[in-house]
Structure formats: structure tokens, C-alpha cells
CSV table of C-alpha atoms in Angstrom, one decimal:
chain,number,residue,atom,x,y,z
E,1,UNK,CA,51.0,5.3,-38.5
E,2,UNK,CA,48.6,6.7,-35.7
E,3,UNK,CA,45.1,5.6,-36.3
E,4,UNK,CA,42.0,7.6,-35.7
E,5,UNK,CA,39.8,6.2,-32.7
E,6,UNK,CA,36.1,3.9,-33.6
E,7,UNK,CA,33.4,5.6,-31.9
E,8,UNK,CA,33.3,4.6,-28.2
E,9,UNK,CA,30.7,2.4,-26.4
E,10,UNK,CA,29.2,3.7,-23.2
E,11,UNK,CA,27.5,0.4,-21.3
E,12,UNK,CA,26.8,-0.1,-17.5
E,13,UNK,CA,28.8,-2.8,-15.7
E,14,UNK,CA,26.0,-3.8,-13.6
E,15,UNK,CA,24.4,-5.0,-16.4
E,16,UNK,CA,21.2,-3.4,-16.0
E,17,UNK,CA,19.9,0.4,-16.0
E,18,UNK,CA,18.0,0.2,-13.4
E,19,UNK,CA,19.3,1.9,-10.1
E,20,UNK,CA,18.0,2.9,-6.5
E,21,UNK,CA,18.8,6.0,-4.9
E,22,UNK,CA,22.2,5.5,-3.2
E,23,UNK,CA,23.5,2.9,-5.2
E,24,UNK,CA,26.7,3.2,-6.9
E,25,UNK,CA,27.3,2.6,-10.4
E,26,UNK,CA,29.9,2.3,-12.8
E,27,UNK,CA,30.0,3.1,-16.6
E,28,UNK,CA,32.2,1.8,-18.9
E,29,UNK,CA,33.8,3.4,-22.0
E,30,UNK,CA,35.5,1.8,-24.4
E,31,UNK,CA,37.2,2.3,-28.4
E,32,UNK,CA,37.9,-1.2,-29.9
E,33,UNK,CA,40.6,0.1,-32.3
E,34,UNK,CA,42.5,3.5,-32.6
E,35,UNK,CA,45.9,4.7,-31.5
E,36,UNK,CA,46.9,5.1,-27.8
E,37,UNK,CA,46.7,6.5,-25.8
E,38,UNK,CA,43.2,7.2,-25.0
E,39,UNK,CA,41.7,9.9,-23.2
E,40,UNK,CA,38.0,9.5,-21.9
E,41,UNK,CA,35.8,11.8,-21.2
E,42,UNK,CA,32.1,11.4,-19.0
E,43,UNK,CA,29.4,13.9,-19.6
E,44,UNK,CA,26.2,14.1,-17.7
E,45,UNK,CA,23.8,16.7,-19.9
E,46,UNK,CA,26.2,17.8,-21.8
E,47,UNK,CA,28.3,19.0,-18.7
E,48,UNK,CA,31.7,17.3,-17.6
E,49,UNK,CA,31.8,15.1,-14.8
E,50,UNK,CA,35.1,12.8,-15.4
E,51,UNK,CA,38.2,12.5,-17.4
E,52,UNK,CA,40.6,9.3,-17.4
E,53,UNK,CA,43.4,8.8,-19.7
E,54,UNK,CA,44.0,4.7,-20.5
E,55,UNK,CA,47.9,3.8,-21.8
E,56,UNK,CA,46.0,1.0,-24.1
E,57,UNK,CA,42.7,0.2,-25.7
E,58,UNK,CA,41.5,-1.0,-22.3
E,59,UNK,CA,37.9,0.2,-21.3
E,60,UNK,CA,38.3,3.2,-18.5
E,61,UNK,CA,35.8,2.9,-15.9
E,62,UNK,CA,33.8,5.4,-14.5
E,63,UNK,CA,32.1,5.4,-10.9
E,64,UNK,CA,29.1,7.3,-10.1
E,65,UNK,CA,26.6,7.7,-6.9
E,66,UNK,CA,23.1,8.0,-7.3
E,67,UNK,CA,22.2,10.6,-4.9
E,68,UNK,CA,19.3,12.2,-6.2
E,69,UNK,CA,16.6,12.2,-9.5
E,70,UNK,CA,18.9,14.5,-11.7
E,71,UNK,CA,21.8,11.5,-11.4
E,72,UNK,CA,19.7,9.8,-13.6
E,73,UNK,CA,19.9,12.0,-16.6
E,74,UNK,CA,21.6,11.5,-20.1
E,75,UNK,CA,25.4,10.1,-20.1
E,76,UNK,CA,27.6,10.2,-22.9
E,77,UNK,CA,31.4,9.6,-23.4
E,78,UNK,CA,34.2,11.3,-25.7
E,79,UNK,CA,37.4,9.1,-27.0
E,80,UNK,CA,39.7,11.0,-28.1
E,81,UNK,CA,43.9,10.8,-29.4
E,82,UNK,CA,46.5,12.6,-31.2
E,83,UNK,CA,45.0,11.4,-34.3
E,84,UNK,CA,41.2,12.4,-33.9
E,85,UNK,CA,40.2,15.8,-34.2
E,86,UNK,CA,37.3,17.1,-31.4
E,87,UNK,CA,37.1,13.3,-30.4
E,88,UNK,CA,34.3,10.7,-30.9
E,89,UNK,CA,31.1,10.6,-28.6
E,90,UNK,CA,29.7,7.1,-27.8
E,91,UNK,CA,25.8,6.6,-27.8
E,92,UNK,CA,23.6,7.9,-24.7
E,93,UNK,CA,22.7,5.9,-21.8
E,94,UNK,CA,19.8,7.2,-19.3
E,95,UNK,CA,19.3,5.4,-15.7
E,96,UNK,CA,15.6,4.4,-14.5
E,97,UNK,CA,15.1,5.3,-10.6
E,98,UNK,CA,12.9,2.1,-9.2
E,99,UNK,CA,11.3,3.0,-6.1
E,100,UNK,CA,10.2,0.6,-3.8
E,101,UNK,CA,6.3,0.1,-3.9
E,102,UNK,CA,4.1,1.0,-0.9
E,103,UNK,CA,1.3,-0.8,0.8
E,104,UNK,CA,-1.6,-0.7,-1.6
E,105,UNK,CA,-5.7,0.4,-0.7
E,106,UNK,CA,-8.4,-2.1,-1.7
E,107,UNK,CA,-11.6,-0.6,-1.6
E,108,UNK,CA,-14.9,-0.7,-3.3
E,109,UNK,CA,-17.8,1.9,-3.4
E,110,UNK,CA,-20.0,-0.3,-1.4
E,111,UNK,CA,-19.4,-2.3,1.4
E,112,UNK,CA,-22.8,-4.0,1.3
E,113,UNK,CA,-24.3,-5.9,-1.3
E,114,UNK,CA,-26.7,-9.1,-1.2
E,115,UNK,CA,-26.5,-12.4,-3.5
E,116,UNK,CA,-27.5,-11.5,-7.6
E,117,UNK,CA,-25.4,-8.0,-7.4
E,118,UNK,CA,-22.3,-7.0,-9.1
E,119,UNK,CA,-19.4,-5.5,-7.4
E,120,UNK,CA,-16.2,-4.1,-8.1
E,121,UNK,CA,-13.0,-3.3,-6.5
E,122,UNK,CA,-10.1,-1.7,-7.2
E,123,UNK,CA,-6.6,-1.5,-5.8
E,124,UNK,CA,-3.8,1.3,-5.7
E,125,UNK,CA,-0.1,1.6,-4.7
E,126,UNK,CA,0.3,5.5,-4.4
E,127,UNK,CA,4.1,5.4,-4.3
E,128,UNK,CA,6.6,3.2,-6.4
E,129,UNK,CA,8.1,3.2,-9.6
E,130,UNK,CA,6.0,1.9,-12.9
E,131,UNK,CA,4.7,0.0,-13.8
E,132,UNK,CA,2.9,-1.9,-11.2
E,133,UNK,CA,1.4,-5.6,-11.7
E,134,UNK,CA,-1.9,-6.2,-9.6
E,135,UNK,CA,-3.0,-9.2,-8.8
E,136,UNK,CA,-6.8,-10.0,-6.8
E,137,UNK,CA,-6.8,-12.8,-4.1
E,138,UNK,CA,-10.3,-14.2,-2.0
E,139,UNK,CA,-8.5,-15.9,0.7
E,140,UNK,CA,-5.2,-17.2,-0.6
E,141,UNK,CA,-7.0,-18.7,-3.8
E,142,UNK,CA,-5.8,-15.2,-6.7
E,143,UNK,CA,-9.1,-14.4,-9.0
E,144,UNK,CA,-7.8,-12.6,-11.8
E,145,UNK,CA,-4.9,-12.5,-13.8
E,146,UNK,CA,-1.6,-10.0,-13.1
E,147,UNK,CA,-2.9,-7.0,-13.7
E,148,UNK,CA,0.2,-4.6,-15.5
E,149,UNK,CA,-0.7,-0.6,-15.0
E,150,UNK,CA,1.6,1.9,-17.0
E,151,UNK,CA,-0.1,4.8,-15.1
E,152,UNK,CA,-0.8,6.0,-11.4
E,153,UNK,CA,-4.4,4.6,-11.6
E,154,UNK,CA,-6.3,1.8,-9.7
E,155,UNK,CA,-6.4,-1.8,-11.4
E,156,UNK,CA,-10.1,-2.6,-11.0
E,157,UNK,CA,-11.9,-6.1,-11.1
E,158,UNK,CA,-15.6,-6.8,-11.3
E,159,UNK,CA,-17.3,-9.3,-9.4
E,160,UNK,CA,-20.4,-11.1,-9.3
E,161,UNK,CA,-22.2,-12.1,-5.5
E,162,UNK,CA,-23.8,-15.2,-6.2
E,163,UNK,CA,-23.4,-17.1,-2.9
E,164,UNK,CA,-22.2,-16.9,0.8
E,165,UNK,CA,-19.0,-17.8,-0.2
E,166,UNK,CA,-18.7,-14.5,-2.3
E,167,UNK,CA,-19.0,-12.4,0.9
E,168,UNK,CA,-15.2,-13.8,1.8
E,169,UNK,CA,-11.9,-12.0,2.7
E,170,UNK,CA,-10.3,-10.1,0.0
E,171,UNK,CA,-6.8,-8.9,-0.9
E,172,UNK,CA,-4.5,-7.7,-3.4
E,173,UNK,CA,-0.6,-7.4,-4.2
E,174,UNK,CA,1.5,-5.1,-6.2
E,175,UNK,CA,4.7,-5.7,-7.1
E,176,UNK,CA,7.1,-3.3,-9.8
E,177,UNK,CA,11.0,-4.3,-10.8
E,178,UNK,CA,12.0,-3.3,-7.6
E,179,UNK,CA,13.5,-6.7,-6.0
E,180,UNK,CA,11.6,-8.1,-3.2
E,181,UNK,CA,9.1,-5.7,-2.6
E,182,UNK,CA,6.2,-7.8,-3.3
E,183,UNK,CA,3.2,-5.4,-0.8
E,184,UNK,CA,-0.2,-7.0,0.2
E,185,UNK,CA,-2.8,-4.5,1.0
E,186,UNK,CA,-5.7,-4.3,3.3
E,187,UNK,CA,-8.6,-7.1,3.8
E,188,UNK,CA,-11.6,-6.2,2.3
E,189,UNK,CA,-15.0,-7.8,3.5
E,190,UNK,CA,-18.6,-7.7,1.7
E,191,UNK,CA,-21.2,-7.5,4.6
E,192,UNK,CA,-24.7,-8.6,3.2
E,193,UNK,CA,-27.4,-6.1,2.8
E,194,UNK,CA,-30.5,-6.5,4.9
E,195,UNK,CA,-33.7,-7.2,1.9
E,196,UNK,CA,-36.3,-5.2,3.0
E,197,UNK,CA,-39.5,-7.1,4.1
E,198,UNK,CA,-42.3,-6.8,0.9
E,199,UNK,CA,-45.1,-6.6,3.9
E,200,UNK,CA,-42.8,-2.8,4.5
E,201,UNK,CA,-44.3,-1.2,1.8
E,202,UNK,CA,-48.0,-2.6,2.5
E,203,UNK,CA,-48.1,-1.9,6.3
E,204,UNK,CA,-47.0,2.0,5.9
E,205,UNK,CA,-50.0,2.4,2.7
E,206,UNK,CA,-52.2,0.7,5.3
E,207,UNK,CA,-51.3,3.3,7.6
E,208,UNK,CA,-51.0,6.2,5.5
E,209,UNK,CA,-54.7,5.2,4.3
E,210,UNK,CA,-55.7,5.1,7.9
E,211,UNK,CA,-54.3,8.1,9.0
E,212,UNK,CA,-55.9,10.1,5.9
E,213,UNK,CA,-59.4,8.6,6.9
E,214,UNK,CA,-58.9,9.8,10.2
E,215,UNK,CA,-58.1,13.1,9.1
E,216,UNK,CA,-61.3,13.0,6.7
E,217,UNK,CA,-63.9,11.9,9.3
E,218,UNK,CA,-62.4,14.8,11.7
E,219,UNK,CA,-63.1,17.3,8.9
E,220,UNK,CA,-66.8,16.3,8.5
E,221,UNK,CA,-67.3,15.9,12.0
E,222,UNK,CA,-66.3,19.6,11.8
E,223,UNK,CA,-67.6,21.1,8.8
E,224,UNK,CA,-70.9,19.0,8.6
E,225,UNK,CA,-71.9,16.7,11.5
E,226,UNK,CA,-72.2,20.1,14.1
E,227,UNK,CA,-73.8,22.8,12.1
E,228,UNK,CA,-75.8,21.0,10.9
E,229,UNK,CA,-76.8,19.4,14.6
E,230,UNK,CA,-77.1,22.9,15.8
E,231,UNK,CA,-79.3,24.0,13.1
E,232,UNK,CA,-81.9,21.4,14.1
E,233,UNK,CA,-82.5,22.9,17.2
């Protein structure tokens, strides 16, 4: 007797739904028991994009090019035979695009500091795929641990200047699931701040003082001192 098709399974072949743009993929379809033969059916938001008829219960094999970000939409598949009325839909896959990361910034809002200040910097890929692992390097020695950001924002670290040595080179990578795109960004160098002298302060009171008696002595020698020598004579 003919025997109504098991819901189909819809599973990638690579394994993994993770694509680039360009790549090409293939999906696979498949009822494990039911009467053939089989007709397959692809769908791609709800619209048609591929129909193969197997003689068996063998999967049927669907190729696809990722060409652009609306590839990477909803997929679903309908079984269907002589014995299965409007056919059997399989569950839904969806494709992540991974885009390769680019070269990340390292920056800080200062670019002085002197020994005894705290310091932060941050670091920013502004193009590839999420999430993005950060990790902080001074020299080749890493200072913090990986760093995993769900979101387009800069991973940030604080630091504390305590020595020379703290006013060394500084880097940091980013990497995403993109393979082999591990990106190092910029060097980053602290610059120490020139300490202001404490005599500074002293030496400009000293001369605003001066400058003030100056100014006074002027005044009486104008206001005072010469009417009252010309009234004495």
C-alpha cells in the first residue's frame, strides 16, 4: 500500500551555516520513510526556488550561490507523493553572512600621562561580522584576557602607569569566525607628561606682587607725592 511521506529534513552539506558572499552551498532534503517517488521542493521566504523529483528515498540535493545578503534568508523544503495530500514541510534553516574583519583603531583620550595615572584604551574593528574577540598586547607580551563583543562597540581596558616600562608599545587584535582573518591594529605609544616645576607657581605670585606694587607706587607718586610737592611752594 502507498505510504504517506515522514516530514522531511532540511540540513546543509557543508556542515556549517556559516557562508561568505560567493560561496556555493548545497542543501539537502530528505524523507526517511514514505512511498516513491519523491518530489522536493526548495523555498526561500516562502517563494519557490527549486524542484527535484528522486525515484527512491534518497536525499535530493539542492545547490545555491550566495550572491548577496537576501540569499541568506529562511529555507524550507516540501516532500511530497501520491499518498500525501499538500505535502510535508521540513524545519527552517537561515545562513549567517561572516564578513571578514578589518584593521582595528587603538586609541586612548590622552596621549600623555606621567607615572601614578590611570589610562584606558580601547579598540574597534568598524567592519566584520559579530561578534568580535579583542585581545590587548604591550609588546608581544597580551595584558588582558580575549575580550568577546556582541555589539559594534569598542572593547576597552584600563591601565595603571606605574613605571617607565608602562610608557611601552601597544597593540591589539580582533578576530570573528571568519577563518584566518586574525587583524592587528595600530601601535599606540604613552609619551610622558612634562610635571610642572612647584617654583612655577611661586615665581609668577612673586611677579604678579611686584608688578601690582609697581603699579601702586606709580599711583601715589601721582595722586599724592606731586600735589602735594606743588602745594608747598
Amino acid at each position: 500500500f502507498p505510504e504517506m511521506l515522514s516530514n522531511p529534513s532540511l540540513i546543509p552539506v557543508q556542515g556549517t551555516l556559516n557562508v561568505v558572499m560567493k560561496q556555493n552551498v548545497t542543501l539537502s532534503c530528505h524523507s526517511e520513510s514514505g512511498s516513491p517517488p519523491v518530489r522536493y521542493t526548495l523555498f526561500k521566504h516562502n517563494q519557490k526556488v527549486s524542484t527535484l523529483k528522486r525515484p527512491d528515498l534518497t536525499p535530493s540535493l539542492f545547490n545555491l550561490t550566495i550572491n548577496s545578503a537576501s540569499d541568506v534568508g529562511e529555507y524550507k523544503c516540501k516532500a511530497e507523493n501520491n499518498n500525501t495530500r499538500g505535502g510535508k514541510y521540513s524545519n527552517s534553516l537561515n545562513f549567517t553572512l561572516i564578513e571578514p574583519i578589518s584593521k582595528p583603531v587603538l586609541s586612548s583620550p590622552t596621549s600623555q600621562a606621567k607615572k601614578g595615572q590611570n589610562v584606558t584604551l580601547s579598540c574597534l574593528a568598524e567592519n566584520g561580522s559579530l561578534p568580535i574577540t579583542y585581545i590587548f598586547f604591550k609588546g608581544r607580551q597580551s595584558i588582558s584576557l580575549p575580550l568577546k563583543m556582541q555589539k559594534r562597540e569598542a572593547a576597552v581596558i584600563f591601565l595603571f602607569i606605574n613605571s617607565s616600562g608602562d610608557f611601552g608599545t601597544y597593540k591589539c587584535r580582533a578576530e570573528n569566525s571568519f577563518r584566518n582573518n586574525t587583524k592587528y591594529s595600530n601601535s599606540f605609544n604613552f609619551t610622558l607628561a612634562e610635571e610642572r616645576s612647584h617654583s612655577q607657581p611661586l615665581i609668577i605670585s612673586l611677579v604678579l606682587i611686584l608688578l601690582l606694587f609697581v603699579i601702586g607706587f606709580a599711583l601715589a607718586i601721582k595722586f599724592f607725592i606731586i600735589p602735594s610737592y606743588k602745594s608747598s611752594k
